[in-house]
């Protein structure tokens, strides 16, 4: 097995990636070393690389390694690991964007050999690495927002008399929010592009409203009221629309993005790094359920449909241009890269 560890390093804020060799790290107690076989280029990483965005946490020092999720094969185990063995195929997320410095360089997933806490790993059996990595990040974001922060129940516990609004359901996070809300048992109303309406219905939406329609808020008001409101696009227009739908009584909604939006005082916006929910010790119960029960079940039983993806050949060298294409909005679905190529 090669001990080489190539990484796409970001040498400084807004500097282009350099693919170079990093030392092969060894797992400390409670950690594992994973040979990373698939990364999906997320808008978060593209924004951190190209605009210095620090929305989910800052990079404390450079060089740094972006990417906080991946899928691959367990190569080495630290002391005290049970339930995992060398050779297991896994999907995982790391603290790379939660903690900077040395932790970031050990755990950033834009590299070939990644250190990961064994608590944030799920076995994937024989599912394709691409499929697992495409689902884990956006589904954790959606479930973190809906279940952990808005209080929506687990699958099968909701009622179809309680409506959920997912704004911006066209993206990866929005698509997974629709599927989770439907699996919980709710009636799901979404905004999306008209060209996406058929897929949205298949994912579980009962009504699809064009978010560009001039009367979008009126249409949504006539389809409500909503018990849970979520924007998977997070843009200011969506936040204002959800705040307006909560009037006159007020309430709360969750958003994937923050920003200075100027919302009414009776509206609470919940904006968190939902994609990192399982990394926080205070969410230990969620983490256990997510990694030991829910995510493995979703993958094994094929319970959600991932967004479409395109493979980018060229390994880590391809990540810079792939990030530019994501940042510039040129990509529908996700770009997936194999760091071993
Ligand atoms: N807070 C967190 O934890 C967290 C985690 C993950 C992602 N995010 C953020 O969430 C956002 C979405 O991420 P993603 O991975 O789902 O992105 P994505 O898969 O790239 O979604 C892009 C799609 O969203 C739709 N969209 C774009 N702008 C929209 C708008 N203004 N209103 C409604 N729909 C719009 C478009 O679909 P149509 O053209 O078909 O409408 C577009 O193709 C990003 O900004 C990302 O940084 C935050």
Short mmCIF file of C-alpha atoms in Angstrom, two decimals, residues 38-169:
data_model
loop_
_atom_site.label_atom_id
_atom_site.label_comp_id
_atom_site.label_asym_id
_atom_site.label_seq_id
_atom_site.Cartn_x
_atom_site.Cartn_y
_atom_site.Cartn_z
CA UNK A 38 -14.45 10.30 -3.28
CA UNK A 39 -15.06 13.94 -2.50
CA UNK A 40 -17.94 16.09 -3.71
CA UNK A 41 -17.11 19.75 -4.27
CA UNK A 42 -19.44 21.63 -1.93
CA UNK A 43 -20.34 25.32 -2.36
CA UNK A 44 -18.92 25.93 1.14
CA UNK A 45 -15.42 24.76 0.17
CA UNK A 46 -15.55 26.59 -3.16
CA UNK A 47 -16.50 29.82 -1.37
CA UNK A 48 -13.76 29.33 1.27
CA UNK A 49 -11.18 28.73 -1.46
CA UNK A 50 -12.15 31.49 -3.84
CA UNK A 51 -13.65 34.27 -1.73
CA UNK A 52 -12.18 33.69 1.73
CA UNK A 53 -15.70 32.94 3.05
CA UNK A 54 -15.59 31.71 6.64
CA UNK A 55 -19.27 30.94 7.21
CA UNK A 56 -18.86 27.52 8.79
CA UNK A 57 -15.70 28.31 10.71
CA UNK A 58 -12.43 29.95 9.86
CA UNK A 59 -9.19 28.47 8.65
CA UNK A 60 -6.79 29.51 11.41
CA UNK A 61 -3.52 29.05 9.61
CA UNK A 62 -2.08 28.19 6.23
CA UNK A 63 -1.32 25.98 4.46
CA UNK A 64 -4.76 24.45 5.01
CA UNK A 65 -6.75 21.59 3.56
CA UNK A 66 -10.38 22.14 2.59
CA UNK A 67 -13.08 19.48 2.41
CA UNK A 68 -14.82 18.02 5.43
CA UNK A 69 -16.45 14.87 4.08
CA UNK A 70 -15.37 11.91 2.04
CA UNK A 71 -15.79 8.20 1.40
CA UNK A 72 -13.08 5.59 1.31
CA UNK A 73 -11.44 2.53 2.84
CA UNK A 74 -10.23 2.21 6.42
CA UNK A 75 -6.46 1.74 6.33
CA UNK A 76 -5.29 2.00 9.94
CA UNK A 77 -6.99 2.03 13.33
CA UNK A 78 -5.93 3.87 16.49
CA UNK A 79 -6.25 2.24 19.90
CA UNK A 80 -9.66 1.54 21.34
CA UNK A 81 -11.65 1.25 18.10
CA UNK A 82 -14.42 -1.31 18.02
CA UNK A 83 -16.84 -2.07 15.22
CA UNK A 84 -14.47 -1.02 12.42
CA UNK A 85 -11.67 -2.92 10.72
CA UNK A 86 -9.01 -2.24 8.10
CA UNK A 87 -10.60 -2.69 4.68
CA UNK A 88 -14.07 -1.44 5.69
CA UNK A 89 -15.71 0.85 3.13
CA UNK A 90 -16.96 3.99 4.90
CA UNK A 91 -18.41 7.47 4.53
CA UNK A 92 -17.29 10.09 7.04
CA UNK A 93 -17.06 13.70 8.04
CA UNK A 94 -14.31 15.44 9.96
CA UNK A 95 -13.48 18.46 12.09
CA UNK A 96 -11.35 19.95 9.31
CA UNK A 97 -13.45 23.10 9.07
CA UNK A 98 -14.41 23.21 12.75
CA UNK A 99 -10.85 23.20 14.10
CA UNK A 100 -7.96 24.83 12.29
CA UNK A 101 -4.21 24.29 12.40
CA UNK A 102 -2.84 20.77 12.69
CA UNK A 103 -6.34 19.25 13.03
CA UNK A 104 -7.31 20.83 9.73
CA UNK A 105 -4.24 19.45 7.97
CA UNK A 106 -4.82 15.94 9.36
CA UNK A 107 -8.56 15.90 8.69
CA UNK A 108 -9.14 17.99 5.56
CA UNK A 109 -10.62 15.67 2.95
CA UNK A 110 -9.01 17.20 -0.11
CA UNK A 111 -6.17 14.73 0.44
CA UNK A 112 -5.56 11.03 -0.11
CA UNK A 113 -5.14 9.84 3.49
CA UNK A 114 -7.49 11.40 6.00
CA UNK A 115 -7.55 11.11 9.80
CA UNK A 116 -11.07 10.94 11.23
CA UNK A 117 -12.68 10.45 14.63
CA UNK A 118 -14.15 6.94 14.57
CA UNK A 119 -17.42 8.34 15.96
CA UNK A 120 -18.16 10.19 12.72
CA UNK A 121 -17.85 7.25 10.33
CA UNK A 122 -20.51 4.93 8.90
CA UNK A 123 -19.92 1.68 7.05
CA UNK A 124 -21.42 1.68 3.55
CA UNK A 125 -21.22 -1.96 2.52
CA UNK A 126 -20.98 -2.24 -1.25
CA UNK A 127 -22.58 1.12 -2.13
CA UNK A 128 -20.53 3.27 -4.51
CA UNK A 129 -18.24 5.79 -2.78
CA UNK A 130 -19.70 8.58 -4.94
CA UNK A 131 -23.25 7.78 -3.88
CA UNK A 132 -22.34 7.76 -0.18
CA UNK A 133 -20.45 11.04 -0.30
CA UNK A 134 -23.18 12.72 -2.36
CA UNK A 135 -25.78 11.89 0.27
CA UNK A 136 -23.95 12.33 3.58
CA UNK A 137 -23.15 16.05 3.51
CA UNK A 138 -26.44 17.53 2.25
CA UNK A 139 -28.58 15.03 4.14
CA UNK A 140 -26.80 15.80 7.41
CA UNK A 141 -27.33 19.51 6.70
CA UNK A 142 -31.05 19.00 6.07
CA UNK A 143 -31.64 16.65 8.99
CA UNK A 144 -29.51 18.83 11.28
CA UNK A 145 -31.69 21.83 10.42
CA UNK A 146 -35.08 20.10 10.44
CA UNK A 147 -34.70 17.54 13.21
CA UNK A 148 -32.02 18.86 15.55
CA UNK A 149 -32.71 22.60 15.35
CA UNK A 150 -36.38 22.91 14.29
CA UNK A 151 -37.54 19.86 16.28
CA UNK A 152 -39.09 17.83 13.44
CA UNK A 153 -39.46 14.20 14.53
CA UNK A 154 -37.69 11.14 13.20
CA UNK A 155 -39.02 9.23 10.18
CA UNK A 156 -42.57 8.00 10.61
CA UNK A 157 -43.40 10.21 13.59
CA UNK A 158 -45.07 13.17 11.84
CA UNK A 159 -48.54 13.82 10.52
CA UNK A 160 -49.63 14.80 7.01
CA UNK A 161 -51.84 17.48 8.55
CA UNK A 162 -48.64 19.33 9.49
CA UNK A 163 -47.11 21.11 6.52
CA UNK A 164 -43.46 21.78 5.79
CA UNK A 165 -42.16 24.47 3.45
CA UNK A 166 -38.80 23.86 1.77
CA UNK A 167 -37.69 26.93 -0.19
CA UNK A 168 -34.95 26.30 -2.78
CA UNK A 169 -35.59 22.59 -3.02
#
